[in-house]
Amino acid sequence: MRLTVNLYYRGTNGSARKFAEEMERSGIADRIRWEEGNLRYEYFTSMNDPETILLIDSWRDQEALDAHHASPMMAELAALREKHDLHMTVERYRFMDDENPDEQWIRK
């Protein structure tokens, strides 16, 4: 069962964007992408709130996500969140591998 976690990072004075840029520049984001079981790790900016950055973080299964949470990178990530004084909200989704109820509505 795949998992997708949407993390909304909120800050002030561009701090959420600076955090995402530092995650990319430092190589932490790439190291997470290379972890076993990571399917997607990508940052997006909000059209409606320039102080919010969305991270879409997808994993093969709960075990892969648990291993990520237990990795030493989490301390680096937490330190960057503190440095940029970010606050977060989270949405979590689970998908069956064969699940795609919206296929008929997707234009490819």
mmCIF file with all atom_site columns, C-alpha atoms in Angstrom:
data_model
loop_
_atom_site.group_PDB
_atom_site.id
_atom_site.type_symbol
_atom_site.label_atom_id
_atom_site.label_alt_id
_atom_site.label_comp_id
_atom_site.label_asym_id
_atom_site.label_entity_id
_atom_site.label_seq_id
_atom_site.pdbx_PDB_ins_code
_atom_site.Cartn_x
_atom_site.Cartn_y
_atom_site.Cartn_z
_atom_site.occupancy
_atom_site.B_iso_or_equiv
_atom_site.pdbx_formal_charge
_atom_site.auth_seq_id
_atom_site.auth_comp_id
_atom_site.auth_asym_id
_atom_site.auth_atom_id
_atom_site.pdbx_PDB_model_num
ATOM 1   C CA . MET A 1 1   ? 0.000   0.000  0.000   1.00 0.00 ? 1   MET A CA 1
ATOM 2   C CA . ARG A 1 2   ? 1.568   3.276  -1.143  1.00 0.00 ? 2   ARG A CA 1
ATOM 3   C CA . LEU A 1 3   ? 1.583   6.294  1.149   1.00 0.00 ? 3   LEU A CA 1
ATOM 4   C CA . THR A 1 4   ? 1.599   9.944  0.202   1.00 0.00 ? 4   THR A CA 1
ATOM 5   C CA . VAL A 1 5   ? 2.158   12.631 2.784   1.00 0.00 ? 5   VAL A CA 1
ATOM 6   C CA . ASN A 1 6   ? 1.490   16.277 1.964   1.00 0.00 ? 6   ASN A CA 1
ATOM 7   C CA . LEU A 1 7   ? 3.430   18.538 4.307   1.00 0.00 ? 7   LEU A CA 1
ATOM 8   C CA . TYR A 1 8   ? 2.608   22.245 4.297   1.00 0.00 ? 8   TYR A CA 1
ATOM 9   C CA . TYR A 1 9   ? 5.556   24.275 5.571   1.00 0.00 ? 9   TYR A CA 1
ATOM 10  C CA . ARG A 1 10  ? 4.588   27.772 6.723   1.00 0.00 ? 10  ARG A CA 1
ATOM 11  C CA . GLY A 1 11  ? 6.865   30.583 7.760   1.00 0.00 ? 11  GLY A CA 1
ATOM 12  C CA . THR A 1 12  ? 7.356   34.313 7.412   1.00 0.00 ? 12  THR A CA 1
ATOM 13  C CA . ASN A 1 13  ? 9.469   36.561 5.199   1.00 0.00 ? 13  ASN A CA 1
ATOM 14  C CA . GLY A 1 14  ? 10.106  33.788 2.659   1.00 0.00 ? 14  GLY A CA 1
ATOM 15  C CA . SER A 1 15  ? 11.474  31.343 5.225   1.00 0.00 ? 15  SER A CA 1
ATOM 16  C CA . ALA A 1 16  ? 9.541   28.329 3.857   1.00 0.00 ? 16  ALA A CA 1
ATOM 17  C CA . ARG A 1 17  ? 10.960  28.890 0.379   1.00 0.00 ? 17  ARG A CA 1
ATOM 18  C CA . LYS A 1 18  ? 14.464  29.391 1.827   1.00 0.00 ? 18  LYS A CA 1
ATOM 19  C CA . PHE A 1 19  ? 14.067  26.092 3.707   1.00 0.00 ? 19  PHE A CA 1
ATOM 20  C CA . ALA A 1 20  ? 13.089  24.213 0.510   1.00 0.00 ? 20  ALA A CA 1
ATOM 21  C CA . GLU A 1 21  ? 15.949  25.821 -1.407  1.00 0.00 ? 21  GLU A CA 1
ATOM 22  C CA . GLU A 1 22  ? 18.402  24.818 1.327   1.00 0.00 ? 22  GLU A CA 1
ATOM 23  C CA . MET A 1 23  ? 17.028  21.252 1.353   1.00 0.00 ? 23  MET A CA 1
ATOM 24  C CA . GLU A 1 24  ? 17.752  21.057 -2.384  1.00 0.00 ? 24  GLU A CA 1
ATOM 25  C CA . ARG A 1 25  ? 21.103  22.879 -2.323  1.00 0.00 ? 25  ARG A CA 1
ATOM 26  C CA . SER A 1 26  ? 22.452  20.883 0.631   1.00 0.00 ? 26  SER A CA 1
ATOM 27  C CA . GLY A 1 27  ? 21.645  17.546 -1.020  1.00 0.00 ? 27  GLY A CA 1
ATOM 28  C CA . ILE A 1 28  ? 19.333  16.393 1.782   1.00 0.00 ? 28  ILE A CA 1
ATOM 29  C CA . ALA A 1 29  ? 16.350  16.265 -0.589  1.00 0.00 ? 29  ALA A CA 1
ATOM 30  C CA . ASP A 1 30  ? 18.296  14.136 -3.073  1.00 0.00 ? 30  ASP A CA 1
ATOM 31  C CA . ARG A 1 31  ? 19.452  11.786 -0.334  1.00 0.00 ? 31  ARG A CA 1
ATOM 32  C CA . ILE A 1 32  ? 15.821  11.305 0.687   1.00 0.00 ? 32  ILE A CA 1
ATOM 33  C CA . ARG A 1 33  ? 14.857  10.640 -2.951  1.00 0.00 ? 33  ARG A CA 1
ATOM 34  C CA . TRP A 1 34  ? 17.529  7.935  -3.089  1.00 0.00 ? 34  TRP A CA 1
ATOM 35  C CA . GLU A 1 35  ? 16.246  6.164  0.037   1.00 0.00 ? 35  GLU A CA 1
ATOM 36  C CA . GLU A 1 36  ? 14.844  2.684  -0.497  1.00 0.00 ? 36  GLU A CA 1
ATOM 37  C CA . GLY A 1 37  ? 11.100  2.938  -1.042  1.00 0.00 ? 37  GLY A CA 1
ATOM 38  C CA . ASN A 1 38  ? 10.871  6.666  -1.810  1.00 0.00 ? 38  ASN A CA 1
ATOM 39  C CA . LEU A 1 39  ? 8.618   7.274  -4.816  1.00 0.00 ? 39  LEU A CA 1
ATOM 40  C CA . ARG A 1 40  ? 8.417   11.069 -4.791  1.00 0.00 ? 40  ARG A CA 1
ATOM 41  C CA . TYR A 1 41  ? 9.891   13.975 -2.876  1.00 0.00 ? 41  TYR A CA 1
ATOM 42  C CA . GLU A 1 42  ? 9.003   17.306 -4.463  1.00 0.00 ? 42  GLU A CA 1
ATOM 43  C CA . TYR A 1 43  ? 8.411   20.878 -3.276  1.00 0.00 ? 43  TYR A CA 1
ATOM 44  C CA . PHE A 1 44  ? 5.749   23.233 -4.678  1.00 0.00 ? 44  PHE A CA 1
ATOM 45  C CA . THR A 1 45  ? 4.893   26.883 -4.088  1.00 0.00 ? 45  THR A CA 1
ATOM 46  C CA . SER A 1 46  ? 1.392   28.109 -3.318  1.00 0.00 ? 46  SER A CA 1
ATOM 47  C CA . MET A 1 47  ? -0.326  30.460 -5.742  1.00 0.00 ? 47  MET A CA 1
ATOM 48  C CA . ASN A 1 48  ? -2.479  31.814 -2.891  1.00 0.00 ? 48  ASN A CA 1
ATOM 49  C CA . ASP A 1 49  ? -0.003  31.990 -0.021  1.00 0.00 ? 49  ASP A CA 1
ATOM 50  C CA . PRO A 1 50  ? 3.625   32.907 -0.766  1.00 0.00 ? 50  PRO A CA 1
ATOM 51  C CA . GLU A 1 51  ? 4.577   31.928 2.788   1.00 0.00 ? 51  GLU A CA 1
ATOM 52  C CA . THR A 1 52  ? 3.592   28.269 2.251   1.00 0.00 ? 52  THR A CA 1
ATOM 53  C CA . ILE A 1 53  ? 5.569   25.511 0.544   1.00 0.00 ? 53  ILE A CA 1
ATOM 54  C CA . LEU A 1 54  ? 3.994   22.111 -0.102  1.00 0.00 ? 54  LEU A CA 1
ATOM 55  C CA . LEU A 1 55  ? 6.083   18.952 0.008   1.00 0.00 ? 55  LEU A CA 1
ATOM 56  C CA . ILE A 1 56  ? 4.596   15.876 -1.656  1.00 0.00 ? 56  ILE A CA 1
ATOM 57  C CA . ASP A 1 57  ? 6.372   12.888 -0.143  1.00 0.00 ? 57  ASP A CA 1
ATOM 58  C CA . SER A 1 58  ? 5.405   9.392  -1.383  1.00 0.00 ? 58  SER A CA 1
ATOM 59  C CA . TRP A 1 59  ? 6.618   6.003  -0.166  1.00 0.00 ? 59  TRP A CA 1
ATOM 60  C CA . ARG A 1 60  ? 6.256   2.401  -1.273  1.00 0.00 ? 60  ARG A CA 1
ATOM 61  C CA . ASP A 1 61  ? 4.835   1.376  2.115   1.00 0.00 ? 61  ASP A CA 1
ATOM 62  C CA . GLN A 1 62  ? 4.773   2.201  5.824   1.00 0.00 ? 62  GLN A CA 1
ATOM 63  C CA . GLU A 1 63  ? 7.993   0.275  6.458   1.00 0.00 ? 63  GLU A CA 1
ATOM 64  C CA . ALA A 1 64  ? 9.906   2.475  3.999   1.00 0.00 ? 64  ALA A CA 1
ATOM 65  C CA . LEU A 1 65  ? 8.504   5.611  5.618   1.00 0.00 ? 65  LEU A CA 1
ATOM 66  C CA . ASP A 1 66  ? 9.389   4.292  9.094   1.00 0.00 ? 66  ASP A CA 1
ATOM 67  C CA . ALA A 1 67  ? 12.975  3.644  7.945   1.00 0.00 ? 67  ALA A CA 1
ATOM 68  C CA . HIS A 1 68  ? 13.136  7.204  6.614   1.00 0.00 ? 68  HIS A CA 1
ATOM 69  C CA . HIS A 1 69  ? 11.879  8.587  9.933   1.00 0.00 ? 69  HIS A CA 1
ATOM 70  C CA . ALA A 1 70  ? 14.536  6.558  11.767  1.00 0.00 ? 70  ALA A CA 1
ATOM 71  C CA . SER A 1 71  ? 17.358  7.783  9.516   1.00 0.00 ? 71  SER A CA 1
ATOM 72  C CA . PRO A 1 72  ? 20.001  10.307 10.646  1.00 0.00 ? 72  PRO A CA 1
ATOM 73  C CA . MET A 1 73  ? 18.736  12.704 7.969   1.00 0.00 ? 73  MET A CA 1
ATOM 74  C CA . MET A 1 74  ? 15.701  13.452 10.093  1.00 0.00 ? 74  MET A CA 1
ATOM 75  C CA . ALA A 1 75  ? 17.903  15.327 12.577  1.00 0.00 ? 75  ALA A CA 1
ATOM 76  C CA . GLU A 1 76  ? 19.333  17.425 9.728   1.00 0.00 ? 76  GLU A CA 1
ATOM 77  C CA . LEU A 1 77  ? 15.855  18.118 8.411   1.00 0.00 ? 77  LEU A CA 1
ATOM 78  C CA . ALA A 1 78  ? 14.543  19.051 11.876  1.00 0.00 ? 78  ALA A CA 1
ATOM 79  C CA . ALA A 1 79  ? 17.485  21.417 12.393  1.00 0.00 ? 79  ALA A CA 1
ATOM 80  C CA . LEU A 1 80  ? 16.677  23.199 9.129   1.00 0.00 ? 80  LEU A CA 1
ATOM 81  C CA . ARG A 1 81  ? 13.012  23.507 10.109  1.00 0.00 ? 81  ARG A CA 1
ATOM 82  C CA . GLU A 1 82  ? 14.088  25.094 13.388  1.00 0.00 ? 82  GLU A CA 1
ATOM 83  C CA . LYS A 1 83  ? 16.594  27.365 11.656  1.00 0.00 ? 83  LYS A CA 1
ATOM 84  C CA . HIS A 1 84  ? 13.841  28.709 9.398   1.00 0.00 ? 84  HIS A CA 1
ATOM 85  C CA . ASP A 1 85  ? 11.206  28.718 12.207  1.00 0.00 ? 85  ASP A CA 1
ATOM 86  C CA . LEU A 1 86  ? 8.664   26.725 10.217  1.00 0.00 ? 86  LEU A CA 1
ATOM 87  C CA . HIS A 1 87  ? 5.332   25.329 11.289  1.00 0.00 ? 87  HIS A CA 1
ATOM 88  C CA . MET A 1 88  ? 3.704   22.383 9.556   1.00 0.00 ? 88  MET A CA 1
ATOM 89  C CA . THR A 1 89  ? 0.382   20.767 8.843   1.00 0.00 ? 89  THR A CA 1
ATOM 90  C CA . VAL A 1 90  ? 0.139   17.275 7.383   1.00 0.00 ? 90  VAL A CA 1
ATOM 91  C CA . GLU A 1 91  ? -2.273  15.301 5.218   1.00 0.00 ? 91  GLU A CA 1
ATOM 92  C CA . ARG A 1 92  ? -1.731  11.586 4.803   1.00 0.00 ? 92  ARG A CA 1
ATOM 93  C CA . TYR A 1 93  ? -3.139  9.354  2.048   1.00 0.00 ? 93  TYR A CA 1
ATOM 94  C CA . ARG A 1 94  ? -2.971  5.583  1.473   1.00 0.00 ? 94  ARG A CA 1
ATOM 95  C CA . PHE A 1 95  ? -3.411  4.012  -1.953  1.00 0.00 ? 95  PHE A CA 1
ATOM 96  C CA . MET A 1 96  ? -3.793  0.480  -3.142  1.00 0.00 ? 96  MET A CA 1
ATOM 97  C CA . ASP A 1 97  ? -1.423  -0.239 -6.040  1.00 0.00 ? 97  ASP A CA 1
ATOM 98  C CA . ASP A 1 98  ? -4.274  -0.958 -8.462  1.00 0.00 ? 98  ASP A CA 1
ATOM 99  C CA . GLU A 1 99  ? -6.428  1.951  -7.299  1.00 0.00 ? 99  GLU A CA 1
ATOM 100 C CA . ASN A 1 100 ? -7.169  4.636  -9.914  1.00 0.00 ? 100 ASN A CA 1
ATOM 101 C CA . PRO A 1 101 ? -10.854 5.624  -9.757  1.00 0.00 ? 101 PRO A CA 1
ATOM 102 C CA . ASP A 1 102 ? -10.257 8.912  -11.623 1.00 0.00 ? 102 ASP A CA 1
ATOM 103 C CA . GLU A 1 103 ? -8.726  7.429  -14.773 1.00 0.00 ? 103 GLU A CA 1
ATOM 104 C CA . GLN A 1 104 ? -11.766 8.349  -16.857 1.00 0.00 ? 104 GLN A CA 1
ATOM 105 C CA . TRP A 1 105 ? -11.328 12.044 -15.979 1.00 0.00 ? 105 TRP A CA 1
ATOM 106 C CA . ILE A 1 106 ? -7.597  12.315 -16.704 1.00 0.00 ? 106 ILE A CA 1
ATOM 107 C CA . ARG A 1 107 ? -6.519  13.915 -19.959 1.00 0.00 ? 107 ARG A CA 1
ATOM 108 C CA . LYS A 1 108 ? -3.180  12.483 -21.063 1.00 0.00 ? 108 LYS A CA 1
#
